[in-house]
Coordinates of C-alpha atoms and ligand atoms in Angstrom, one line a residue:
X1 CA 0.0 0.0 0.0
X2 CA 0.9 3.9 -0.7
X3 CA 2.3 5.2 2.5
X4 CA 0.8 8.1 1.6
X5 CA -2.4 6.8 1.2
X6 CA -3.1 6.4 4.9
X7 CA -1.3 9.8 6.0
X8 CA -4.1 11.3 3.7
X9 CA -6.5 9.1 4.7
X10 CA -6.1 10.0 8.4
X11 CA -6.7 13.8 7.2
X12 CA -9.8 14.1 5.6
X13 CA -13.5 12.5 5.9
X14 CA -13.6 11.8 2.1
X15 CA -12.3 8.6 0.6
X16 CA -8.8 8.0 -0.6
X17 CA -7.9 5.6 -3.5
X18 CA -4.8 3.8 -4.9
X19 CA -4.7 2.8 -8.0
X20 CA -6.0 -0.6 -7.5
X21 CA -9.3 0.5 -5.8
X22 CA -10.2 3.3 -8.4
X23 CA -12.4 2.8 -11.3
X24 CA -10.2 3.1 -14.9
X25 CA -13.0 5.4 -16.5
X26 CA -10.9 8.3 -14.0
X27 CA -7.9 7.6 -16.3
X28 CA -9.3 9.6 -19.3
X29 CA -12.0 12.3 -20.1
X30 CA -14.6 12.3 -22.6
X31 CA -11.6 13.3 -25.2
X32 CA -10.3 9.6 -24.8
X33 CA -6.8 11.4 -26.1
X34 CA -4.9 11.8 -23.1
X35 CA -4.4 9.3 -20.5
X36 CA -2.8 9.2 -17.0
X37 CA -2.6 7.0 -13.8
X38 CA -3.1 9.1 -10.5
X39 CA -0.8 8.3 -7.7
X40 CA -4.3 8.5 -5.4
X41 CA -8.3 9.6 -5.9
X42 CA -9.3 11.8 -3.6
X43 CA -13.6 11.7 -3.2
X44 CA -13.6 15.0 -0.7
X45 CA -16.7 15.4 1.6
X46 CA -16.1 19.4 2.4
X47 CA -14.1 21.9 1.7
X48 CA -12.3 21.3 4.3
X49 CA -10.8 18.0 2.9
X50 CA -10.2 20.1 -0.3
X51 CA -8.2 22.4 1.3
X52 CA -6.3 19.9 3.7
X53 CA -5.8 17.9 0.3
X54 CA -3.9 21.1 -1.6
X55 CA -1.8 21.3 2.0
X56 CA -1.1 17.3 2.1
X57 CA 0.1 17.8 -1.7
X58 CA 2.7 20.6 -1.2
X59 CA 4.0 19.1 1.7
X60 CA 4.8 15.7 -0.4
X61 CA 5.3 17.3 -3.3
X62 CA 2.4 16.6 -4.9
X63 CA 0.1 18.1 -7.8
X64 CA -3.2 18.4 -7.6
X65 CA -5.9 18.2 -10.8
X66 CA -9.8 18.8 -10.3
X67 CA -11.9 16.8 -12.3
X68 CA -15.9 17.2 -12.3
X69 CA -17.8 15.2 -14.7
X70 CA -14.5 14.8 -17.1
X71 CA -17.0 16.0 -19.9
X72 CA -14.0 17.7 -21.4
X73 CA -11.4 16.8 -23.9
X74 CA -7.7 18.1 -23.3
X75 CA -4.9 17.3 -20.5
X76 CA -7.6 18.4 -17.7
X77 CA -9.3 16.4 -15.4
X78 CA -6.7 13.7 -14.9
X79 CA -3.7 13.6 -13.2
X80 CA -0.5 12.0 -14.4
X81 CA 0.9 10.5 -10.7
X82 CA -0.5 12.8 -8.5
X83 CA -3.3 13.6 -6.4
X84 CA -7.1 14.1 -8.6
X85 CA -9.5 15.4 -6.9
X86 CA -12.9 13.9 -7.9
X87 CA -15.3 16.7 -7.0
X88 CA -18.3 14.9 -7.8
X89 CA -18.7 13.6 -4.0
X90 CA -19.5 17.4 -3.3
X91 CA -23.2 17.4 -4.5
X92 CA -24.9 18.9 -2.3
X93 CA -27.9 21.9 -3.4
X94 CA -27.5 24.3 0.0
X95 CA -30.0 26.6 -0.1
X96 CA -32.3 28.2 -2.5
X97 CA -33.0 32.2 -1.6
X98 CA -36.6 32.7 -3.9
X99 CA -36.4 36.0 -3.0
X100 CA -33.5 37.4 -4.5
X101 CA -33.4 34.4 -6.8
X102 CA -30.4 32.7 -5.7
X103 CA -29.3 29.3 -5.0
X104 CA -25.9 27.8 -2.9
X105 CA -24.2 24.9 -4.3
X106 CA -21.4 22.5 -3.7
X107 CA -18.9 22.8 -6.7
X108 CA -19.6 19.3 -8.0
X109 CA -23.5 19.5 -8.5
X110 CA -24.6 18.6 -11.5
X111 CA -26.6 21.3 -13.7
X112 CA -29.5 18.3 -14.6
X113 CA -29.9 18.0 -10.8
X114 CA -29.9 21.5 -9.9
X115 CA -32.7 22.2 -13.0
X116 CA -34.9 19.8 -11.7
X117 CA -34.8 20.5 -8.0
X118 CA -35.5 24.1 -9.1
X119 CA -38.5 23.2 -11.8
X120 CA -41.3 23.3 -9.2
X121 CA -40.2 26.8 -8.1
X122 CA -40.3 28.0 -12.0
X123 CA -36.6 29.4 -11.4
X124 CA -33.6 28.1 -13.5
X125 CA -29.6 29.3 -14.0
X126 CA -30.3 32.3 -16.7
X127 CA -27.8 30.2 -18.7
X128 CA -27.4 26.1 -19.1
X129 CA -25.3 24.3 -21.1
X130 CA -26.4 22.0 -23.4
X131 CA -25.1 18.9 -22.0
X132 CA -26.6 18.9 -18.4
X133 CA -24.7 16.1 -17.1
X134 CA -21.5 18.3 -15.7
X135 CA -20.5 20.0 -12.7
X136 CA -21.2 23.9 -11.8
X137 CA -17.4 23.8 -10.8
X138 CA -16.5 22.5 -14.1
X139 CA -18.5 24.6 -16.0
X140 CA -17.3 27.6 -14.4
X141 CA -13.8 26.7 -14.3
X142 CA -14.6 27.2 -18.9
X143 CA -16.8 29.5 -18.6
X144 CA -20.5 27.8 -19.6
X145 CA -22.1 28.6 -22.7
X146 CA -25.5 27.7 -23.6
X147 CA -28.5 28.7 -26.0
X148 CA -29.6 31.8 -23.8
X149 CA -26.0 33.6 -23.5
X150 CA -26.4 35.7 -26.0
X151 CA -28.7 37.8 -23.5
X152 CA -27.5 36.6 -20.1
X153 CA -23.7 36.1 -21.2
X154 CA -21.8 33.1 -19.4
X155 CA -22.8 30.4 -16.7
X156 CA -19.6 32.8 -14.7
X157 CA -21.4 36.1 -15.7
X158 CA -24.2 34.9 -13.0
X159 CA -22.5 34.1 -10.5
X160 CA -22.6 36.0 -7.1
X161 CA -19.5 34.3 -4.8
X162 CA -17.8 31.4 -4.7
X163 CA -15.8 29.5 -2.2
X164 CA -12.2 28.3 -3.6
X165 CA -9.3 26.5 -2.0
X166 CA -6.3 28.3 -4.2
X167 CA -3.2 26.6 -4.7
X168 CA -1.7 28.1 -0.9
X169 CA -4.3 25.7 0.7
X170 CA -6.1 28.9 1.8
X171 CA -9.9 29.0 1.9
X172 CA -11.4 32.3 0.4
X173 CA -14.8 33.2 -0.3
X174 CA -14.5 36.0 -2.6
X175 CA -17.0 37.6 -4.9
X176 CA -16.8 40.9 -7.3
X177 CA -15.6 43.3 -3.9
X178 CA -13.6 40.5 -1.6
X179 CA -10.8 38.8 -3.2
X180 CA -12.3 39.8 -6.5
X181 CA -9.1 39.2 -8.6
X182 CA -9.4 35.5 -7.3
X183 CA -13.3 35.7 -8.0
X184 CA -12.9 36.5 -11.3
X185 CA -9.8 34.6 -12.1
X186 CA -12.1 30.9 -11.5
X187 CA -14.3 32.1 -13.9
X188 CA -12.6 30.9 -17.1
X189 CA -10.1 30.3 -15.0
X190 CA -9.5 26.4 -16.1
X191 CA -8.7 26.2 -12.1
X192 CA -5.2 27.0 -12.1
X193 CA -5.4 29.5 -9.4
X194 CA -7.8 27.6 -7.1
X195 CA -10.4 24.9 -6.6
X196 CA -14.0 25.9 -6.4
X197 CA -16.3 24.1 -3.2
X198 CA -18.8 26.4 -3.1
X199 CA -21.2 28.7 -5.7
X200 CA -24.0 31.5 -5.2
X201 CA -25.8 31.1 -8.6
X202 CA -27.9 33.8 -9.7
X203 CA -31.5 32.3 -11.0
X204 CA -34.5 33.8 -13.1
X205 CA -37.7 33.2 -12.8
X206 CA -38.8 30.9 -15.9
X207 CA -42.3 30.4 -17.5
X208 CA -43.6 26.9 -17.4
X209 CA -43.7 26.5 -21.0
X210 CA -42.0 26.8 -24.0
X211 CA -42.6 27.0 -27.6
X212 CA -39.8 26.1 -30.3
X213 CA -40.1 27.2 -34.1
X214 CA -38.2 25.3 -36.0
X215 CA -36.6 27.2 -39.2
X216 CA -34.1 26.0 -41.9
X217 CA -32.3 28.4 -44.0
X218 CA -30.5 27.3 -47.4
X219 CA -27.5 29.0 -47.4
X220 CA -24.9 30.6 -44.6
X221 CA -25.7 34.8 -45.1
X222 CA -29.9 34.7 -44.9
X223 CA -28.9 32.6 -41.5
X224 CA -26.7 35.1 -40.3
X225 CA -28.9 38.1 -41.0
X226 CA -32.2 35.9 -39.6
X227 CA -30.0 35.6 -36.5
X228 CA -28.6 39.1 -35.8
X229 CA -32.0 39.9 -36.1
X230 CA -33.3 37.1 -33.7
X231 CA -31.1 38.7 -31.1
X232 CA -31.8 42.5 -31.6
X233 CA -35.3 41.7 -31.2
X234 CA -35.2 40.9 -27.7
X235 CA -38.3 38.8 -27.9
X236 CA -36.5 35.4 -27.9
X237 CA -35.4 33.8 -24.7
X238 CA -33.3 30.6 -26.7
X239 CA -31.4 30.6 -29.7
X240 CA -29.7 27.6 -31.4
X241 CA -28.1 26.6 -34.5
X242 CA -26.2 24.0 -36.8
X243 CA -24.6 23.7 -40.1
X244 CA -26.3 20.3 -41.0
X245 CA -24.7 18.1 -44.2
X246 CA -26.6 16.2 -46.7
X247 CA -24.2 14.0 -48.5
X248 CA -24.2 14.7 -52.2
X249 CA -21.4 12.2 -53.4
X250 CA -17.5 12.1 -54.0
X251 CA -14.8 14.7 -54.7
X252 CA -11.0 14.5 -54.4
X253 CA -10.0 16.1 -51.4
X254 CA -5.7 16.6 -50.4
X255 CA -5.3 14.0 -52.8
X256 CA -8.0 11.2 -52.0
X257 CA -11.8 11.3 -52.6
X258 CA -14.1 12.2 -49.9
X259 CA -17.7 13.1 -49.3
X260 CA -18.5 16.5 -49.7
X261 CA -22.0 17.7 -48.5
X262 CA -24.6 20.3 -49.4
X263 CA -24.8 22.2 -45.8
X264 CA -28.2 23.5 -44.9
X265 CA -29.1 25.7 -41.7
X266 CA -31.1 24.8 -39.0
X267 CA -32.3 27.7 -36.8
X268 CA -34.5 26.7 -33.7
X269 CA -36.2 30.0 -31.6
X270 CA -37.3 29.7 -28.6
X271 CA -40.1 31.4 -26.6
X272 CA -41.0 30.9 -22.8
X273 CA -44.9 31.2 -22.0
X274 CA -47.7 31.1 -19.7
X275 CA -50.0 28.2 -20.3
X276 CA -53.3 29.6 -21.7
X277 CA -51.1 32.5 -23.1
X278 CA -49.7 31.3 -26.3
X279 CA -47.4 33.0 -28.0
X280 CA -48.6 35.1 -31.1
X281 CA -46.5 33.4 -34.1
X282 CA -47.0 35.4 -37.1
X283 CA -45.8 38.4 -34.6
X284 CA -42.7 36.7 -33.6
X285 CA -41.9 35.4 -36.8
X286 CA -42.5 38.8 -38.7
X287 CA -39.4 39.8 -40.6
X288 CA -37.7 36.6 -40.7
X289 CA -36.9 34.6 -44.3
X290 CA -36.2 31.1 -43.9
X291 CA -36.7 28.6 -46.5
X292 CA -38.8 26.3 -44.8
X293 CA -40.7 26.5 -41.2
X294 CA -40.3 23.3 -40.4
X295 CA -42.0 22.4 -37.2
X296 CA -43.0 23.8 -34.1
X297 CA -42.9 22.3 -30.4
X298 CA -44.6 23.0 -27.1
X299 CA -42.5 21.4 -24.3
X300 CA -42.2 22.4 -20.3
X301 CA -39.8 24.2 -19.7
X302 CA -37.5 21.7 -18.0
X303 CA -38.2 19.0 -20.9
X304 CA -36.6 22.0 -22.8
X305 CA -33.4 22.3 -20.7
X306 CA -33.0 18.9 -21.1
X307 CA -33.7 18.4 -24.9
X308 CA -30.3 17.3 -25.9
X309 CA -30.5 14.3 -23.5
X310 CA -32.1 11.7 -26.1
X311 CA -29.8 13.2 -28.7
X312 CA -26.1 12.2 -26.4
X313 CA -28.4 9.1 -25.6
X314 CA -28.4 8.1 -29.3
X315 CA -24.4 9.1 -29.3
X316 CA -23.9 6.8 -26.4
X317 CA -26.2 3.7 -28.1
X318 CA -24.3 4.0 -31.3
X319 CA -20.9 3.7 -29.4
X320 CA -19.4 7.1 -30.9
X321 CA -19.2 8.1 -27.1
X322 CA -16.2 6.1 -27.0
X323 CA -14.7 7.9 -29.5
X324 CA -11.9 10.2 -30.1
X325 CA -13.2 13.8 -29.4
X326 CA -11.4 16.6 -30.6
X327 CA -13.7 19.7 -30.6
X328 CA -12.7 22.5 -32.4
X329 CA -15.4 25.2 -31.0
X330 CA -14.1 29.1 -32.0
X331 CA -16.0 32.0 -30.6
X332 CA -15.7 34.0 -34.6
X333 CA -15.8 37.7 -35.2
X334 CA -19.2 38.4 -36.8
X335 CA -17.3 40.1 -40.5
X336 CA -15.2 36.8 -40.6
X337 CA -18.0 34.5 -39.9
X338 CA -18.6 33.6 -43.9
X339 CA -15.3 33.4 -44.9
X340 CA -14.3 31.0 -42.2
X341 CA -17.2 29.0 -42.3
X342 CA -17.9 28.7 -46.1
X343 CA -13.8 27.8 -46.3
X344 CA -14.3 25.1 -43.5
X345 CA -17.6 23.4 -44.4
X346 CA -17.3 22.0 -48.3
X347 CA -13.9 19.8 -47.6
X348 CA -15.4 18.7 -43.6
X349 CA -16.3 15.3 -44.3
X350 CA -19.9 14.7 -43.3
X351 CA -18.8 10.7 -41.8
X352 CA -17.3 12.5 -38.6
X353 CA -19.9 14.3 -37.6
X354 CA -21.8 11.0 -37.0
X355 CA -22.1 11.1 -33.5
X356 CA -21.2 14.8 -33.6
X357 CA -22.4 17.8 -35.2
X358 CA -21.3 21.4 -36.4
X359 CA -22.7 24.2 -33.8
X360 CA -23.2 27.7 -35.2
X361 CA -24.4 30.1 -31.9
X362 CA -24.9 33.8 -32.4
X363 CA -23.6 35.6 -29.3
X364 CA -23.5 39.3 -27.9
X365 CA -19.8 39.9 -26.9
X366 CA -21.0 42.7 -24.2
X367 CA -23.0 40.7 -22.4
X368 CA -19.8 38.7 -20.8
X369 CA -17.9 40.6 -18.3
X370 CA -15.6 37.8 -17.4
X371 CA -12.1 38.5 -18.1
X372 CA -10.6 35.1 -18.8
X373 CA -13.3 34.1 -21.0
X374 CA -11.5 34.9 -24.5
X375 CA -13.5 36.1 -27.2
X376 CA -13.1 38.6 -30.1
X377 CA -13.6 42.3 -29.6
X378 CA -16.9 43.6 -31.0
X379 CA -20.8 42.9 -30.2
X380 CA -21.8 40.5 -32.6
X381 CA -19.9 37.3 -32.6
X382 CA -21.2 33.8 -33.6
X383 CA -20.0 30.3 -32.0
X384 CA -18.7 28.0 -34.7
X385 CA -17.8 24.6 -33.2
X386 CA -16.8 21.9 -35.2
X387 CA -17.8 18.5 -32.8
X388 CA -16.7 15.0 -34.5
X389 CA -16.7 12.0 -33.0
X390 CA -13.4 9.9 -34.8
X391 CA -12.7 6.3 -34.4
X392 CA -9.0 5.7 -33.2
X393 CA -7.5 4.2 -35.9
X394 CA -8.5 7.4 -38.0
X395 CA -7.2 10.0 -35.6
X396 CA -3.6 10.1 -37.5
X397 CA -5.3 11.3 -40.4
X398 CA -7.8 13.8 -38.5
X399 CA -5.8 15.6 -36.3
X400 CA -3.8 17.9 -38.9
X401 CA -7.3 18.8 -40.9
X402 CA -8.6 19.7 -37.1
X403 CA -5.3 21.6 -36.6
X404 CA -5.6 23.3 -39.6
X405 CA -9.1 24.4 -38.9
X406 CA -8.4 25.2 -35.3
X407 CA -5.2 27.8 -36.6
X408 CA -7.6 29.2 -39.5
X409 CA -10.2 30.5 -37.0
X410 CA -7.6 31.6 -34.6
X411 CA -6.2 33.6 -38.0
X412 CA -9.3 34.9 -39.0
X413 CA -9.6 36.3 -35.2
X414 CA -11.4 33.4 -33.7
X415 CA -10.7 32.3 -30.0
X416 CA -10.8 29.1 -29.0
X417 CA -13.3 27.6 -26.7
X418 CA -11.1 25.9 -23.9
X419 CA -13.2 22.8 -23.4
X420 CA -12.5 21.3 -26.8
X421 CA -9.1 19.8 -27.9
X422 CA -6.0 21.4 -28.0
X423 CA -2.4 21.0 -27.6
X424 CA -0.9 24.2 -27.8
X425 CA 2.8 25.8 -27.0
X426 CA 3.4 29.1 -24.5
X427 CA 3.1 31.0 -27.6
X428 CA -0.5 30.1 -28.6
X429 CA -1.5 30.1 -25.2
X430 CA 0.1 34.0 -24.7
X431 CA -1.9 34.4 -28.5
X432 CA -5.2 32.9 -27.3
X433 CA -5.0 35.3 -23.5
X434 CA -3.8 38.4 -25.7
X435 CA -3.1 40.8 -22.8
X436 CA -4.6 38.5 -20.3
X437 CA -1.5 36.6 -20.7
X438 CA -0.1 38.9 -18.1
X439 CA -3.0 39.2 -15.2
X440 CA -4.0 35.2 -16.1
X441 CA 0.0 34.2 -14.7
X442 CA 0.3 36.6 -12.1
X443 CA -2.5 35.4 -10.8
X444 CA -1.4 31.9 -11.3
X445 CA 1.3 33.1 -9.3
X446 CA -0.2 35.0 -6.2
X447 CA -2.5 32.0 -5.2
X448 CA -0.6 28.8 -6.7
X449 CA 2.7 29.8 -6.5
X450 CA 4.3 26.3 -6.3
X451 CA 2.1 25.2 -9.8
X452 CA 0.3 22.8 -7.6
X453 CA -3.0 22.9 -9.4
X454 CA -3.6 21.5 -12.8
X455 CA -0.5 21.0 -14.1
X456 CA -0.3 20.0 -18.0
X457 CA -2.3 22.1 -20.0
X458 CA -1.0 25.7 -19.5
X459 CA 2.7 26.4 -19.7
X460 CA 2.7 28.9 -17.7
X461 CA 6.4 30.5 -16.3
X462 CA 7.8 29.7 -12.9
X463 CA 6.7 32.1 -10.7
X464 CA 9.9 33.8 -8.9
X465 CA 11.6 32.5 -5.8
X466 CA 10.1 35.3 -4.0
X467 CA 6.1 34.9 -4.3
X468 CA 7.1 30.9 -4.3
X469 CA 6.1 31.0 -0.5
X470 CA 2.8 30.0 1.6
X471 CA 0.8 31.4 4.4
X472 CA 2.8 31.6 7.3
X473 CA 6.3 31.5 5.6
X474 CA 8.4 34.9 6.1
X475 CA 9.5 35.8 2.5
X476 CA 13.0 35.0 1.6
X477 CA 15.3 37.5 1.7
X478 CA 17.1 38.8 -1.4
X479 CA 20.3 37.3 -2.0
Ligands
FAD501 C1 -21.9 16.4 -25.2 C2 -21.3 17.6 -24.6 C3 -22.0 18.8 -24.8 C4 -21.4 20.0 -24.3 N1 -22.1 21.2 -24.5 C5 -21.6 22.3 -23.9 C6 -22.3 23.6 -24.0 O1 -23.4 23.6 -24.5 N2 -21.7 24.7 -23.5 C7 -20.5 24.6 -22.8 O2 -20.1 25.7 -22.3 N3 -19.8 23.5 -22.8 C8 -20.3 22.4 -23.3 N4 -19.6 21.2 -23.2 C9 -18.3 21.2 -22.6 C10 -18.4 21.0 -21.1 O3 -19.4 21.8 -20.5 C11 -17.1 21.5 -20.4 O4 -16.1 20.6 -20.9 C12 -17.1 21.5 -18.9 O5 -15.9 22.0 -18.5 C13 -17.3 20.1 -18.4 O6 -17.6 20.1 -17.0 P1 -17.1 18.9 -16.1 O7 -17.9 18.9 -14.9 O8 -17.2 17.6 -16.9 O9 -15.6 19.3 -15.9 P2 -14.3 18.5 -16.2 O10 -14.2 18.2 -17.6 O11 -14.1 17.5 -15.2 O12 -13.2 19.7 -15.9 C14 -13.1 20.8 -16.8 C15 -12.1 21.8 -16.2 O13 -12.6 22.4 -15.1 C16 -11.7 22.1 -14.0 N5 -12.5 22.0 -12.8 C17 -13.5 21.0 -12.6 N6 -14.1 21.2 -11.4 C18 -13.5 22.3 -10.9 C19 -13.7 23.0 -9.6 N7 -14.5 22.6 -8.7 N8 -12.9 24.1 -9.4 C20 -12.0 24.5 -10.3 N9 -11.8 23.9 -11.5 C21 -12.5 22.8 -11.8 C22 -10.9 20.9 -14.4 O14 -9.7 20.9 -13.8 C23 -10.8 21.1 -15.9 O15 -9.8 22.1 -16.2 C24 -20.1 20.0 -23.7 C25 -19.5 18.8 -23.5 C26 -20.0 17.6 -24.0 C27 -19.3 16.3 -23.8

């Protein structure tokens, strides 16, 4: 047995695990790229144990990774022989506040479970992400996008405090006054400065229904006016979009044959209503051009939250879960949206989208106030995220077209979205932060200054020898 296992053991109320008691799924995330073995799984119980685990760590020098629900795809959420903190066995819902609409949660509750506790009360997060089944903690730690930012901005943007354990072992509860460069920094902070236990969620009041038109839109410019105008009229509450291929045949592609597709352009709107009220659909349709209306849909509200849950059901039958997944998801300047878009789509092979698709999500740039969450300058700003699912033996030949696209939107002034894959050097990292490079490591520095948290995906500096110290240590003098 792990000496350590039992000096850690001794410290916390959680549950400590060696390798041959944890379960080989915590190897890996939903990328299935990157693989390590953790020298021990820590389950925490409080934030306590959280914090006690950072201290354990630096004393036996030790890393530390947070994992929530893994749904991620890079060198996060998994540990290469040290300590990873599995932060799902903190999920607990605290207390919701219905008067200021509010709610206190631990940092691994799940979004589906915090929906549906909410439901009855008609309140909900102002923004969800489309997969439900990950952690507020993980979310935030990314930054949380979903079909209702463009009004409300990111899952971070409505936050009110949060309780982190930083990379000292320290404890802080810090919102936008107290500690508010550590507040803001684990927003979109891919937790390098601390670990989040604790979140004050903003909610909104919801209606019980909602009603879904759904539009389709032959080619790429009437979709992108149709949708700036969506937005500007304020009337919708959820807007959501593809690029969807229909196979047309064969075409030589770099040298070998592929399938092209003709791409088409699913728009779904969504309203929330009263029952007995429905909404007026002439009058919120007025002024828009599709090609087709194709369908429209009356769900609750909740069923709506949780509409893509039969679709990653269907992903998981068909066993493309298992697959390679290397998301390319760019947030796009609005001006470059065509040109990047109509370059991308004709050579993207429709086969790897099976069990995957291509997103397209108009956004507001204003409405995000959160530093670390990248995204071009401007108001108007559309999501393009390119999502395949790739068996193994075809990664090889993948990887450089998804390269290729990833640079191309990063030239045409894209920003990557951090939860897809990428493998990048100091110098697209200091490219992606632009001059957040420089607030992102000195923050990195003040509350992790021994790199104890998340090591493996940003490169960032050392930090020097004298912030390299922890609470209670006199500072080094100079030599
Ligand atoms: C099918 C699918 C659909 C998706 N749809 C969306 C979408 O609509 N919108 C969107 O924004 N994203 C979406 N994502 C991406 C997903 O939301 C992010 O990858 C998110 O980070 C996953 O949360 P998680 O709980 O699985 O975190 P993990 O993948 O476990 O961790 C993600 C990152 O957060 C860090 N972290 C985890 N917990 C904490 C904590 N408590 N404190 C500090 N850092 C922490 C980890 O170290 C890691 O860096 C989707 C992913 C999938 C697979």
């Amino acid at each position: 047995m792990d000496r350590l296992y039992t000096l850690l053991q001794n410290r916390i109320e959680g549950v400590v695990s060696t390798p041959d008691q944890y379960h080989a799924g915590l190897l890996s995330n939903f990328g299935n790229l990157f693989h390590a073995t953790p020298r021990l799984v820590v389950s925490p119980l409080t934030a306590r144990d959280v914090a006690a685990t950072v201290t354990f760590a630096r004393e036996h020098g030790l890393t530390v990774s947070t994992r929530g629900a893994a749904h991620s795809q890079s060198r996060v959420a998994i540990s290469d022989g040290g300590i990873l903190l599995s932060m799902s066995s903190m999920r607990r819902i605290l207390s919701v506040d219905a008067s200021a609409p509010s709610v206190d949660v631990e940092a691994g509750v799940v979004w589906r479970d915090l929906v549906r506790h909410l439901a009855p009360r008609n309140l909900a997060p102002p923004v969800l992400t489309n997969n439900l089944s990950v952690t507020v903690g993980g979310t935030l730690a990314i930054a949380g996008i979903g079909v209702s930012s463009f009004k409300y901005g990111t899952q971070g943007d409505n936050v009110r405090e949060l309780e982190v354990v930083a990379g000292t072992g320290e404890r802080l509860v810090c919102d936008r006054k107290k500690h508010a460069d550590l507040f803001w920094g684990s927003l979109a902070g891919l937790g390098q400065a601390g670990i989040i236990t604790r979140a004050r969620l903003d909610l909104r009041a919801t209606k019980p229904m909602t009603r879904t038109y759904y539009l389709l839109y032959r080619g790429l410019r009437g979709f992108l006016h149709d949708a700036k105008l969506a937005m500007e009229r304020g009337r919708w509450d959820h807007l959501e979009s593809w690029a969807s291929p229909s196979p047309q045949g064969t075409k030589p592609v770099a040298g070998r044959r592929q399938v092209f597709a003709r791409w088409f352009y699913p728009f779904h709107l969504t309203v929330e209503f009263d029952p007995g009220h429905p909404p007026d659909d002439e009058e919120l349709l007025r002024g828009l051009d599709p090609f087709e209306r194709l369908y429209v849909d009356d769900l609750p509200t909740v069923d709506f939250f949780e509409r893509m849950i039969p679709v990653f059901d269907l992903w998981k039958q068909g066993g493309t879960w298992k697959h390679i997944h290397a998301w390319i998801e760019t947030v796009l300047p609005w001006e470059h949206a065509v040109d990047c878009i109509e370059s991308v789509l004709p050579d993207l092979p429709p086969s790897i989208l099976v069990g995957g698709h291509v997103l397209l999500w108009p956004a507001k740039g204003t409405t995000s106030k959160v530093p670390f969450f990248m995204r071009p300058p401007g108001e108007d700003l559309i999501g393009f995220g390119v999502l395949p699912a790739i068996p193994a033996r075809f990664w090889e030949r993948a990887r450089p077209m998804l390269e290729n696209l990833s640079r191309m939107t990063e030239l045409m002034g894209g920003k990557r979205y951090l939860s897809g894959y990428l493998d990048w050097t100091e110098d697209r990292w200091k490219n992606h932060f632009g001059d957040q490079w420089g607030p992102f490591t000195a923050l990195k520095h003040k509350y992790d200054p021994h790199s104890i948290l998340n090591p493996g995906f940003v490169p960032f500096p050392a930090a020097p020898a004298d912030v390299r110290r922890v609470p209670g240590e006199s500072v080094p003098a100079a030599d």
